[in-house]
XYZ file of C-alpha atoms in Angstrom:
317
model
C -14.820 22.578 -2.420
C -14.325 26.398 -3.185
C -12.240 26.840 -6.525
C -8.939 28.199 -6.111
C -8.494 30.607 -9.132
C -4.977 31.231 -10.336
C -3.525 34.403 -9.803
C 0.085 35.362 -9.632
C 0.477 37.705 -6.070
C 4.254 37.667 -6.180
C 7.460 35.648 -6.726
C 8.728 33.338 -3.662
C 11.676 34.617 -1.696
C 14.547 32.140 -1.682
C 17.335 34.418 -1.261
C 17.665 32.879 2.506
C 17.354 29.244 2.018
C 21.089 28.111 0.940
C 22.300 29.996 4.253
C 20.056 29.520 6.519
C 21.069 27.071 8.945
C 18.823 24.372 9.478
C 18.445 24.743 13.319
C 16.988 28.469 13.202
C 14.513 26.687 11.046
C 10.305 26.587 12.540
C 10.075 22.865 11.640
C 14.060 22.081 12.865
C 14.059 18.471 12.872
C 16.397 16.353 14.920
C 20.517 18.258 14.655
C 22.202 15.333 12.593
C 18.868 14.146 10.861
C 20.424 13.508 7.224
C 17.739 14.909 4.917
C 16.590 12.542 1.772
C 18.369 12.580 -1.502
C 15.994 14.005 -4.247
C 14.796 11.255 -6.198
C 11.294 10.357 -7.971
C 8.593 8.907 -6.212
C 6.519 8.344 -9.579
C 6.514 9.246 -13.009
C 5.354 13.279 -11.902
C 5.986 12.796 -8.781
C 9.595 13.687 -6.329
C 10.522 13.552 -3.206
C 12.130 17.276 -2.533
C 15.409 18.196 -0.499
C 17.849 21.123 -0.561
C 19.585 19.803 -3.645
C 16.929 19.384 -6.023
C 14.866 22.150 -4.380
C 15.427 24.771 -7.323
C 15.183 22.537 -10.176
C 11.845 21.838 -8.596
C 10.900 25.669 -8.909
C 12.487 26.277 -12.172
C 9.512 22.755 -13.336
C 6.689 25.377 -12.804
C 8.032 27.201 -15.700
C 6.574 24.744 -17.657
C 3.850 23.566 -15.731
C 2.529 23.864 -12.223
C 4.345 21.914 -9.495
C 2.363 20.942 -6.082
C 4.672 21.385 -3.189
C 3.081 18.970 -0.333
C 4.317 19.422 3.325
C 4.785 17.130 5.503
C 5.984 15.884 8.723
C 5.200 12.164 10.376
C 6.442 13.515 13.267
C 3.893 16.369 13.770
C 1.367 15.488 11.834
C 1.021 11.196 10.927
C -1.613 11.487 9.223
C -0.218 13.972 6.626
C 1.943 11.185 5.363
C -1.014 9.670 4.025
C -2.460 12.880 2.687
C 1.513 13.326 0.641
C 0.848 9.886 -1.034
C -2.912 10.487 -1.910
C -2.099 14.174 -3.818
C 0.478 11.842 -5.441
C -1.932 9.736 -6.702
C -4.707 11.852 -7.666
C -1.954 14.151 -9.905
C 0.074 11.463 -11.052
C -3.252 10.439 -13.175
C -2.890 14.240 -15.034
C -0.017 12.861 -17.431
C 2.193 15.605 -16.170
C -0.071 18.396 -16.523
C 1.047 18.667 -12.421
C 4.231 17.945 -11.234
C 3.662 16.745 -7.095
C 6.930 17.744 -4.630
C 7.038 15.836 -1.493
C 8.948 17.870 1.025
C 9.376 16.048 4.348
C 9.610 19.331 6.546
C 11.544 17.388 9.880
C 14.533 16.371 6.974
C 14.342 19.827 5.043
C 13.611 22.235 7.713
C 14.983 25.111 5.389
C 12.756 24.906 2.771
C 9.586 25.284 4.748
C 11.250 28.652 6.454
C 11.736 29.856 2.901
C 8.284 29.362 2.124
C 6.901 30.513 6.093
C 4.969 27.257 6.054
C 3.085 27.432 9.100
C 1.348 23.859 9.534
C 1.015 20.612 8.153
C -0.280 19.636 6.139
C 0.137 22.446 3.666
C -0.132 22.846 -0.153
C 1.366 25.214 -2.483
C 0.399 25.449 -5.886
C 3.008 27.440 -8.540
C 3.365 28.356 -11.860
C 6.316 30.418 -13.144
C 7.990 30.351 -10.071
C 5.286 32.125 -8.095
C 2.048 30.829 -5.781
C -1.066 30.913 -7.985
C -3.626 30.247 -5.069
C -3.566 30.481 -1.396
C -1.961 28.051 0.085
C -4.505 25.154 0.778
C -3.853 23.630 4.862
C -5.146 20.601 6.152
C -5.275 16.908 5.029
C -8.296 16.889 2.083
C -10.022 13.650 1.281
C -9.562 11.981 -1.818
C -12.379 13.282 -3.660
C -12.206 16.889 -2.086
C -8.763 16.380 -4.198
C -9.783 15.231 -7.507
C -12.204 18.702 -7.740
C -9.316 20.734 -6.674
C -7.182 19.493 -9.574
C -10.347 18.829 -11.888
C -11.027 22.780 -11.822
C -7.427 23.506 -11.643
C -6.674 21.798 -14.696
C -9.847 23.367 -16.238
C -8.490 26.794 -15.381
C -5.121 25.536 -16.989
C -7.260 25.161 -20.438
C -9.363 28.515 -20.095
C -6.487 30.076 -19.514
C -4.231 28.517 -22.598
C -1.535 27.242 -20.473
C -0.721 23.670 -22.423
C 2.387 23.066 -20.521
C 3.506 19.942 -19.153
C 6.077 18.249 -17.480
C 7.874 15.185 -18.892
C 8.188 11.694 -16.702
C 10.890 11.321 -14.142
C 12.302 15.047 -15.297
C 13.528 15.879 -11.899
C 15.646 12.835 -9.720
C 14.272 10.095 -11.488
C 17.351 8.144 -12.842
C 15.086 6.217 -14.536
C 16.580 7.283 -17.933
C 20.334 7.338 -19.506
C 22.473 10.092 -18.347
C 22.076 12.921 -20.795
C 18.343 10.959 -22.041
C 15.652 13.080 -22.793
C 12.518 11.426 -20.977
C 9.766 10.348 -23.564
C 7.472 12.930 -23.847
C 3.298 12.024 -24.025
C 3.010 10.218 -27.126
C -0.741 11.624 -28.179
C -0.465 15.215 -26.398
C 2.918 16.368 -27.147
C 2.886 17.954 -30.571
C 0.029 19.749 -29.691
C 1.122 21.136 -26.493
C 5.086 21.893 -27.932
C 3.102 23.862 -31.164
C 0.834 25.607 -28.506
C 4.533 26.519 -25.989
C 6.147 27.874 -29.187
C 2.601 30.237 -30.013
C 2.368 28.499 -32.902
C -1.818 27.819 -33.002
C -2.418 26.614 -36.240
C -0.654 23.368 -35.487
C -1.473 23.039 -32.372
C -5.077 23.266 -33.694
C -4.089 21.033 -36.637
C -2.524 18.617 -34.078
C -5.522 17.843 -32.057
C -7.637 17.297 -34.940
C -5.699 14.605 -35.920
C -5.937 12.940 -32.391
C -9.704 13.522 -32.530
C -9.659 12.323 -36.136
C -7.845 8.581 -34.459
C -9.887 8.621 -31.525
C -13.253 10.640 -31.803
C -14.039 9.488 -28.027
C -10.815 11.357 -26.214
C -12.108 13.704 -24.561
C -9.467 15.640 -23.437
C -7.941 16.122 -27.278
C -11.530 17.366 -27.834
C -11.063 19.988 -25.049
C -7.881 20.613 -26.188
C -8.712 21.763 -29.604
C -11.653 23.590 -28.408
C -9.511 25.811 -26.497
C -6.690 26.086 -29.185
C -9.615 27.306 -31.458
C -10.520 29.986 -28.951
C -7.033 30.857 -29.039
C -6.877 31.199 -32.732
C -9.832 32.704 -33.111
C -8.672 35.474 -30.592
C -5.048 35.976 -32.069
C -4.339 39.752 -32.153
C -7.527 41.156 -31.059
C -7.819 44.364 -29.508
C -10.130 43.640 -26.733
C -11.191 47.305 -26.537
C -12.260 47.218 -29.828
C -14.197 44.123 -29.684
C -16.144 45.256 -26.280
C -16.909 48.418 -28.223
C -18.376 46.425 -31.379
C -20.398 44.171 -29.220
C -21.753 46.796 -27.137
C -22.622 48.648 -30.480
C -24.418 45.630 -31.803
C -25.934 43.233 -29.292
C -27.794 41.359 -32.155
C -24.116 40.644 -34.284
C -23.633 36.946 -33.694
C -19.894 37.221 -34.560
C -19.046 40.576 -32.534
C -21.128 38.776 -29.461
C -19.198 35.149 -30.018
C -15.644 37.006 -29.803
C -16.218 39.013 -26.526
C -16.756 35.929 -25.333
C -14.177 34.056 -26.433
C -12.002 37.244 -24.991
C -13.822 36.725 -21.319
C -12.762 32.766 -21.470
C -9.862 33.910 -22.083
C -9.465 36.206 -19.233
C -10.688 34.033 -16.654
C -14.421 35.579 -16.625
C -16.080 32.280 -17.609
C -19.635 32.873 -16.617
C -19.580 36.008 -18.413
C -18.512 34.329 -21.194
C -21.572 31.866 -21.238
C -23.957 34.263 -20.177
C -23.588 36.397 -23.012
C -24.312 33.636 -25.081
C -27.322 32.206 -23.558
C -28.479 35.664 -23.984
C -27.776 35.861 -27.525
C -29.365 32.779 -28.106
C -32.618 34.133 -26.227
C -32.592 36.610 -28.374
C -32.042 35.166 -31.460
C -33.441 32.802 -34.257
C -32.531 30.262 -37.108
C -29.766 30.159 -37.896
C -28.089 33.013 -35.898
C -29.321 31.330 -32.875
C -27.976 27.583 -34.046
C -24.395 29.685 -34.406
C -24.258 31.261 -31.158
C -25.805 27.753 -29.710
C -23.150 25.803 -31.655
C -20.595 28.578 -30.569
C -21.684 27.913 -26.534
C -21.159 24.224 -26.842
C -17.485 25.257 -28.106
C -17.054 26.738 -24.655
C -18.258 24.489 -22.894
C -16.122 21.537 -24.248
C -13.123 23.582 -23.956
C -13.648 24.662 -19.711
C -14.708 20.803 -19.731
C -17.809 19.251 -19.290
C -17.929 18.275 -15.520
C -17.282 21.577 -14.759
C -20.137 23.596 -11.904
C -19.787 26.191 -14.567
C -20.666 24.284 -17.535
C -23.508 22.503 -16.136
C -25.098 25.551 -14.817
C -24.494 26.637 -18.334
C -25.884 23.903 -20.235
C -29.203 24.711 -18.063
C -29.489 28.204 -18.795
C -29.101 26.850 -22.572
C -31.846 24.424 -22.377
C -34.172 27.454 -20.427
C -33.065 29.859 -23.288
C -33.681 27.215 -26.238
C -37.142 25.898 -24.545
């Protein structure tokens, strides 16, 4: 699969969709066709409709939300496809929130989005697309890299964010309830949505200090110690100091923090496998030690990383 990378091209237009009636719609389903109530179809995952349709939207403020069409009508088999994206995102604790929008009961919504086919999926974050829209039914494992790198992109990029079980139509809680939040992540992820990185930093050491094997606390506070690490730097400045002095292991280690950061990940490792060519003792064990850093924070399984970890190994050997 090609990575998507996130970008933000433009907010979505729904000044049309609460008067737009439903039979100038492209997917107009039957005239009295009653379309489904809003209501969850898993713990991060709900079945969309009119109603709930901007409460949906207003999610990806905190998260990204996956808007799946679909239509058994047009396209069977994209039923199936709905369910599996379901599955594979439910499994991200709420780092994704999945909307199921049946396109022959909510004709209105897909004409607000121009959705030309099914099946089609959006990905958004702050209200806006953050990728191309993605057509056509993938397989189960074509979806678990798709949200693998995602997610990875989600940490290089500092977005913590995540949505909290059965927020939107559940009814599985009291009226007025706040849903349970994740028990190991949340601190971290609240101290890293109100920019405070110390605790968030302090939080996932604590998770790592209970459970030395979770692996995605470990990525967690990899990345919150790039953050911290980068807080207030003027990345100007820094480009100018590294390009001044190449050999600086600490002037070299921040620029590429600053390129994580930014999105430029192989940049990022390549400047330290080329510091660590060029270097010795113990400023080459720092800028090694520094690498690994990276790597466990973009996550291990990533193309990147691997392809990293051999241009280590050929630098080191």
């Amino acid at each position: 699969m090609t990575q998507q990378p996130f970008s933000r091209p433009g907010a979505v237009d729904l000044s049309g969709l609460a008067s737009t009636p439903a039979q100038d719609a492209p997917f107009g389903g039957p005239a009295d066709a009653a379309p489904a109530q809003g209501r969850s179809a898993g713990s991060y995952t709900v079945e969309v409709d009119e109603q709930i349709f901007q409460s949906v939207l207003e999610a990806s403020m905190t998260a990204p939300v996956v808007l799946v069409f679909y239509s058994a009508s047009r396209a069977p088999e994209s039923v199936t496809y709905a369910r599996d994206v379901s599955t594979v995102v439910e499994q991200y604790d709420g780092r994704f929130l999945v909307g199921l929008v049946d396109i022959d009961k909510n004709p209105q919504i897909a004409q607000a989005l121009q959705v030309p086919q099914v099946p089609l999926l959006y990905i958004l974050l702050d209200g806006r697309p953050v990728t191309q829209p993605i057509p056509g039914a993938l397989n189960l494992e074509e979806l678990r890299t798709v949200f693998q790198q995602l997610g990875q992109q989600l940490t290089t990029q500092g977005i913590g964010g995540r949505h909290k079980p059965n927020a939107i139509g559940g009814g599985a809680t009291e009226e007025g309830a706040e849903p349970a939040l994740d028990p190991r992540y949340a601190p971290a992820q609240d101290a890293l949505e109100r920019g405070d990185i110390d605790a968030a930093v302090a939080e996932y050491e604590k998770l790592i200090a209970s459970n030395p094997a979770d692996s995605e606390a470990a990525a967690g506070l990899a990345m919150a110690k790039v953050l911290q690490r980068t807080q207030g730097v003027d990345l100007n400045a820094a480009r100018a100091a590294a390009a001044a002095a190449p050999e600086d292991v600490d002037a070299q280690t921040l620029v590429a923090d600053l390129d994580l950061l930014g999105g430029h990940v192989e940049d990022s490792f390549l400047r330290l496998v080329e510091l660590v060519r060029r270097t010795s003792g113990d400023e080459r064990n720092k800028a090694r030690e520094h690498l690994l850093g990276l790597f466990a924070a973009v996550g291990n399984d990533d193309e990147r990383v691997l392809k990293g970890r051999q241009s280590l190994a050929s630098a080191l050997f």
